[in-house]
Short mmCIF file of C-alpha atoms in Angstrom, two decimals:
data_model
loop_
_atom_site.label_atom_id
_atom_site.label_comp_id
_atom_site.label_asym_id
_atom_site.label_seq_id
_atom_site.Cartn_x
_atom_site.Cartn_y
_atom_site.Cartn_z
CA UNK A 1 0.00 0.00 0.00
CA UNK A 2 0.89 3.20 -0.77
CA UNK A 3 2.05 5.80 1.84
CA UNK A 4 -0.44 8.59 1.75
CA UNK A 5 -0.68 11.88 3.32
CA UNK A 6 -3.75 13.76 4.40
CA UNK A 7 -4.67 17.05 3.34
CA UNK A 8 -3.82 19.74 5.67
CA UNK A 9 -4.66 23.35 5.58
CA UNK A 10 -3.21 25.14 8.14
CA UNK A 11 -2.40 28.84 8.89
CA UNK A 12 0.87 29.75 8.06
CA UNK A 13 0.99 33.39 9.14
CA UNK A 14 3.98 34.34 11.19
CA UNK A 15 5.45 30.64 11.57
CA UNK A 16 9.33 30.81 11.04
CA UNK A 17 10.16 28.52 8.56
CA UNK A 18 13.60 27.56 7.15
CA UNK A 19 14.49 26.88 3.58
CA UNK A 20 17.65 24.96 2.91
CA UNK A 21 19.31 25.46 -1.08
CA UNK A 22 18.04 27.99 -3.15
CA UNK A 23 17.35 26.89 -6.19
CA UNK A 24 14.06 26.93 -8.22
CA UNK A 25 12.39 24.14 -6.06
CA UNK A 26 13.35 26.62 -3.18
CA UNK A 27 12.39 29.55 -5.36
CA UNK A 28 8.90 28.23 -5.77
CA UNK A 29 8.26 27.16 -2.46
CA UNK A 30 9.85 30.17 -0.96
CA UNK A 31 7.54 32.50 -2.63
CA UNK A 32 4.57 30.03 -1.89
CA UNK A 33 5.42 30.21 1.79
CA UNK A 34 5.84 34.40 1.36
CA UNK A 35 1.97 34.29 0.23
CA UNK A 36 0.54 32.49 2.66
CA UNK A 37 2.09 34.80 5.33
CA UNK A 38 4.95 32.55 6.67
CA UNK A 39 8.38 34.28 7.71
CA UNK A 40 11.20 32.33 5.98
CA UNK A 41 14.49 32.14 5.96
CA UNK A 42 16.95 31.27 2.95
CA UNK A 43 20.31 29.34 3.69
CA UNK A 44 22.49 28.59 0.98
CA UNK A 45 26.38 29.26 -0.67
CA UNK A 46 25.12 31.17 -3.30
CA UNK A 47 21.72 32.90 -3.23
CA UNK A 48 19.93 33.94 -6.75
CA UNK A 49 18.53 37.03 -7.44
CA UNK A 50 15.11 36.40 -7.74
CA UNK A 51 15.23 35.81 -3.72
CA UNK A 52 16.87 39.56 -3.22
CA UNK A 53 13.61 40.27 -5.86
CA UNK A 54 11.36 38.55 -3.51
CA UNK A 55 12.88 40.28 -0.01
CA UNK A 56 12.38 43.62 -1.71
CA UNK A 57 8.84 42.61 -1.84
CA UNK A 58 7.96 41.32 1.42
CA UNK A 59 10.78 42.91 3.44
CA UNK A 60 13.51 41.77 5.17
CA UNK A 61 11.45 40.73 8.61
CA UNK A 62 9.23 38.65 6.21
CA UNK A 63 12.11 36.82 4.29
CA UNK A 64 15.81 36.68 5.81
CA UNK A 65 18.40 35.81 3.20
CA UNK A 66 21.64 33.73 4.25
CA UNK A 67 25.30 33.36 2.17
CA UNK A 68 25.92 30.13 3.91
CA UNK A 69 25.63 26.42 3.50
CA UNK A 70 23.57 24.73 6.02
CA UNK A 71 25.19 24.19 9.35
CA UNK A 72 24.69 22.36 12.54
CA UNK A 73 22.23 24.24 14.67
CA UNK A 74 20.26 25.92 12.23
CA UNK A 75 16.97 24.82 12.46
CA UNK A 76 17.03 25.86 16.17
CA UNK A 77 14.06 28.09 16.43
CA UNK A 78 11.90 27.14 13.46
CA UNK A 79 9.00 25.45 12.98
CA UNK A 80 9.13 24.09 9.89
CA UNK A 81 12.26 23.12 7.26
CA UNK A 82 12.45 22.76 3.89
CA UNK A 83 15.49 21.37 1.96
CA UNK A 84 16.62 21.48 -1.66
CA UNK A 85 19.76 21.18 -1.77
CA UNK A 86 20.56 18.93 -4.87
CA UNK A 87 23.06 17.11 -2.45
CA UNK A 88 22.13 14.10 -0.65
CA UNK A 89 24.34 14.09 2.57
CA UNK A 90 23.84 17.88 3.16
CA UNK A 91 20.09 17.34 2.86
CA UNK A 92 20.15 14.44 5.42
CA UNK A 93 21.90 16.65 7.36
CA UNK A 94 19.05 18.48 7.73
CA UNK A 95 16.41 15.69 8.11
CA UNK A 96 18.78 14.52 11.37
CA UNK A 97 19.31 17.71 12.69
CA UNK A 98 15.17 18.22 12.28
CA UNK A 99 14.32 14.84 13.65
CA UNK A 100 16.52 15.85 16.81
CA UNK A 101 14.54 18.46 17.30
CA UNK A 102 11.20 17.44 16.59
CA UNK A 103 10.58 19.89 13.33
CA UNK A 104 8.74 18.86 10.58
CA UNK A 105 10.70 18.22 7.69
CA UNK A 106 10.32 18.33 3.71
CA UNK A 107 13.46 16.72 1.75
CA UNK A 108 12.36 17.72 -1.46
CA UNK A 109 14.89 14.65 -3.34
CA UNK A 110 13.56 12.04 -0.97
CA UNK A 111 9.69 11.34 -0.25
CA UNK A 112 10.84 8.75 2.58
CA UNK A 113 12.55 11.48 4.83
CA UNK A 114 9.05 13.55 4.62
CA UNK A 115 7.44 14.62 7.53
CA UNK A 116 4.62 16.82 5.17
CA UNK A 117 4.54 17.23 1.67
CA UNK A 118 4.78 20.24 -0.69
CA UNK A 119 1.65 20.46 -3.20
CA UNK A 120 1.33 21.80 -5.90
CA UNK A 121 -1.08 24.90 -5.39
CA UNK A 122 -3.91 26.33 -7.51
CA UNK A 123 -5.04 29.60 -5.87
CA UNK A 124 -7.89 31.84 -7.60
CA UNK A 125 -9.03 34.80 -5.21
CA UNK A 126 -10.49 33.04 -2.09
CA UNK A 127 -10.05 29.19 -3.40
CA UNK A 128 -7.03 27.30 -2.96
CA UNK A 129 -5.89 23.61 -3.84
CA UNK A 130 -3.48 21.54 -3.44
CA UNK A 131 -2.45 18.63 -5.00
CA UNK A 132 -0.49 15.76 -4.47
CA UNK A 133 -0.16 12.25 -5.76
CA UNK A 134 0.35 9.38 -2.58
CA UNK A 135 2.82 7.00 -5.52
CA UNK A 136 4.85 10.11 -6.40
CA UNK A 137 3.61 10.35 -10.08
CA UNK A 138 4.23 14.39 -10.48
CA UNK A 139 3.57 14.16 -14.07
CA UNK A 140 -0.22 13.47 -12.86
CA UNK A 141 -0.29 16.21 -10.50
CA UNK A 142 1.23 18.55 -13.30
CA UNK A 143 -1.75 17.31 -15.62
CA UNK A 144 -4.66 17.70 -12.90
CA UNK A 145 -3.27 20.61 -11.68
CA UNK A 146 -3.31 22.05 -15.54
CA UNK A 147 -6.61 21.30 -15.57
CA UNK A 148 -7.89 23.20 -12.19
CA UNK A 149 -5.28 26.27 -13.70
CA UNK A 150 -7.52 26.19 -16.82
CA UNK A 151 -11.40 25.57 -15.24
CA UNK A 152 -10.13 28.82 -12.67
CA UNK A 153 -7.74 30.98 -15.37
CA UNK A 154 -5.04 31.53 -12.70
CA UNK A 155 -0.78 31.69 -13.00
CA UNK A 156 1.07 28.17 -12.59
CA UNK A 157 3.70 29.38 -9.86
CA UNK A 158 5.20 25.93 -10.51
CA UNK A 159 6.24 26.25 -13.95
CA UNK A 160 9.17 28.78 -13.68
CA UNK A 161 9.05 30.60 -16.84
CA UNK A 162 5.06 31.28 -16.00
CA UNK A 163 6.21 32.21 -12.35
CA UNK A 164 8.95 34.77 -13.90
CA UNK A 165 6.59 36.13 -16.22
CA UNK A 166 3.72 37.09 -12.98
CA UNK A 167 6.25 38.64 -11.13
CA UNK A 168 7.75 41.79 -12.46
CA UNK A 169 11.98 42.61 -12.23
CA UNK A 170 12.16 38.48 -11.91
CA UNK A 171 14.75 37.04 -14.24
CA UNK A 172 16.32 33.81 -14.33
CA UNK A 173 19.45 32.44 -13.09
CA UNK A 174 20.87 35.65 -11.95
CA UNK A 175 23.05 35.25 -8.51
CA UNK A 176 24.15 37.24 -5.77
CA UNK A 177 27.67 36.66 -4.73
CA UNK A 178 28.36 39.26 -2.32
CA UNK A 179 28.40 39.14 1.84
CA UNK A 180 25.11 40.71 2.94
CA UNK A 181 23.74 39.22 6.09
#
């Protein structure tokens, strides 16, 4: 049987969340998070400009930007973590130091070390969905959720060059390689 994972809406506002990697999984969910009022903070070596684009946006109290790779004792002091890494070991790193510490966890590379998942959201004024698929088939949620996106006329903020295009001064791939914690 399939591991499957119920539905849960829950508010978000003002719950500290951490984001490990910043990349455009990270990008995505990041600005998700932003949205639904959650305060987040972004850890990684190099951090892209489209996360400097999205701090000018909220504010820096709303989204905290970090020029470091993940480190021991970061997830003290958040209730939720997110990593996307693209590097096994650094994001198990993060699953330990989580499970430690009793934080839900989402590995983004590896359904088994997930406490929640991510979904992928349809939001059209007050409606929002979010779907997920319990055998990991994304190309199903991509088609479903393409279909909900059609019947409501709303932005996929999953599809990156869509998600660009909705939100103006966002360009791809850019980084930001200076110090400025």
């Amino acid at each position: 049987m399939d591991h499957r994972y119920f539905p849960f809406f829950v508010d978000i506002t003002g719950k500290k969340v951490l984001q490990v990697g910043a990349g455009n999984i990270a990008l995505r969910r990041t600005e998700s998070l932003l949205r639904f009022g959650a305060d987040v903070t972004v850890t990684a070596s190099e951090i892209r400009m489209e996360f400097l684009q999205l701090q000018q946006k909220y504010g820096r109290k709303r989204l905290e930007l970090i020029r470091s790779p993940f480190m021991h004792g970061m997830t003290r002091g958040y209730e939720l973590v997110l990593t996307a890494t693209g590097d096994e070991k650094a994001d198990l790193e993060v699953w330990e130091e989580c499970k430690k510490h009793h934080i839900w966890v989402n590995v983004a590379s590896d359904e088994a070390l997930c406490d929640f998942r991510f979904p992928a959201l349809v939001e059209e004024d007050d409606i929002v969905a979010g779907i997920n698929s319990c055998n990991n088939d994304h190309g199903k949620v991509r088609e479903v959720s393409a279909k909900i996106r059609e019947i409501l006329g709303t932005v996929d903020y999953n599809n990156v060059e869509e998600y660009q295009k909705s939100v103006p001064g966002i360009r791809a791939g850019a980084c930001y390689h200076e110090n400025y914690r």
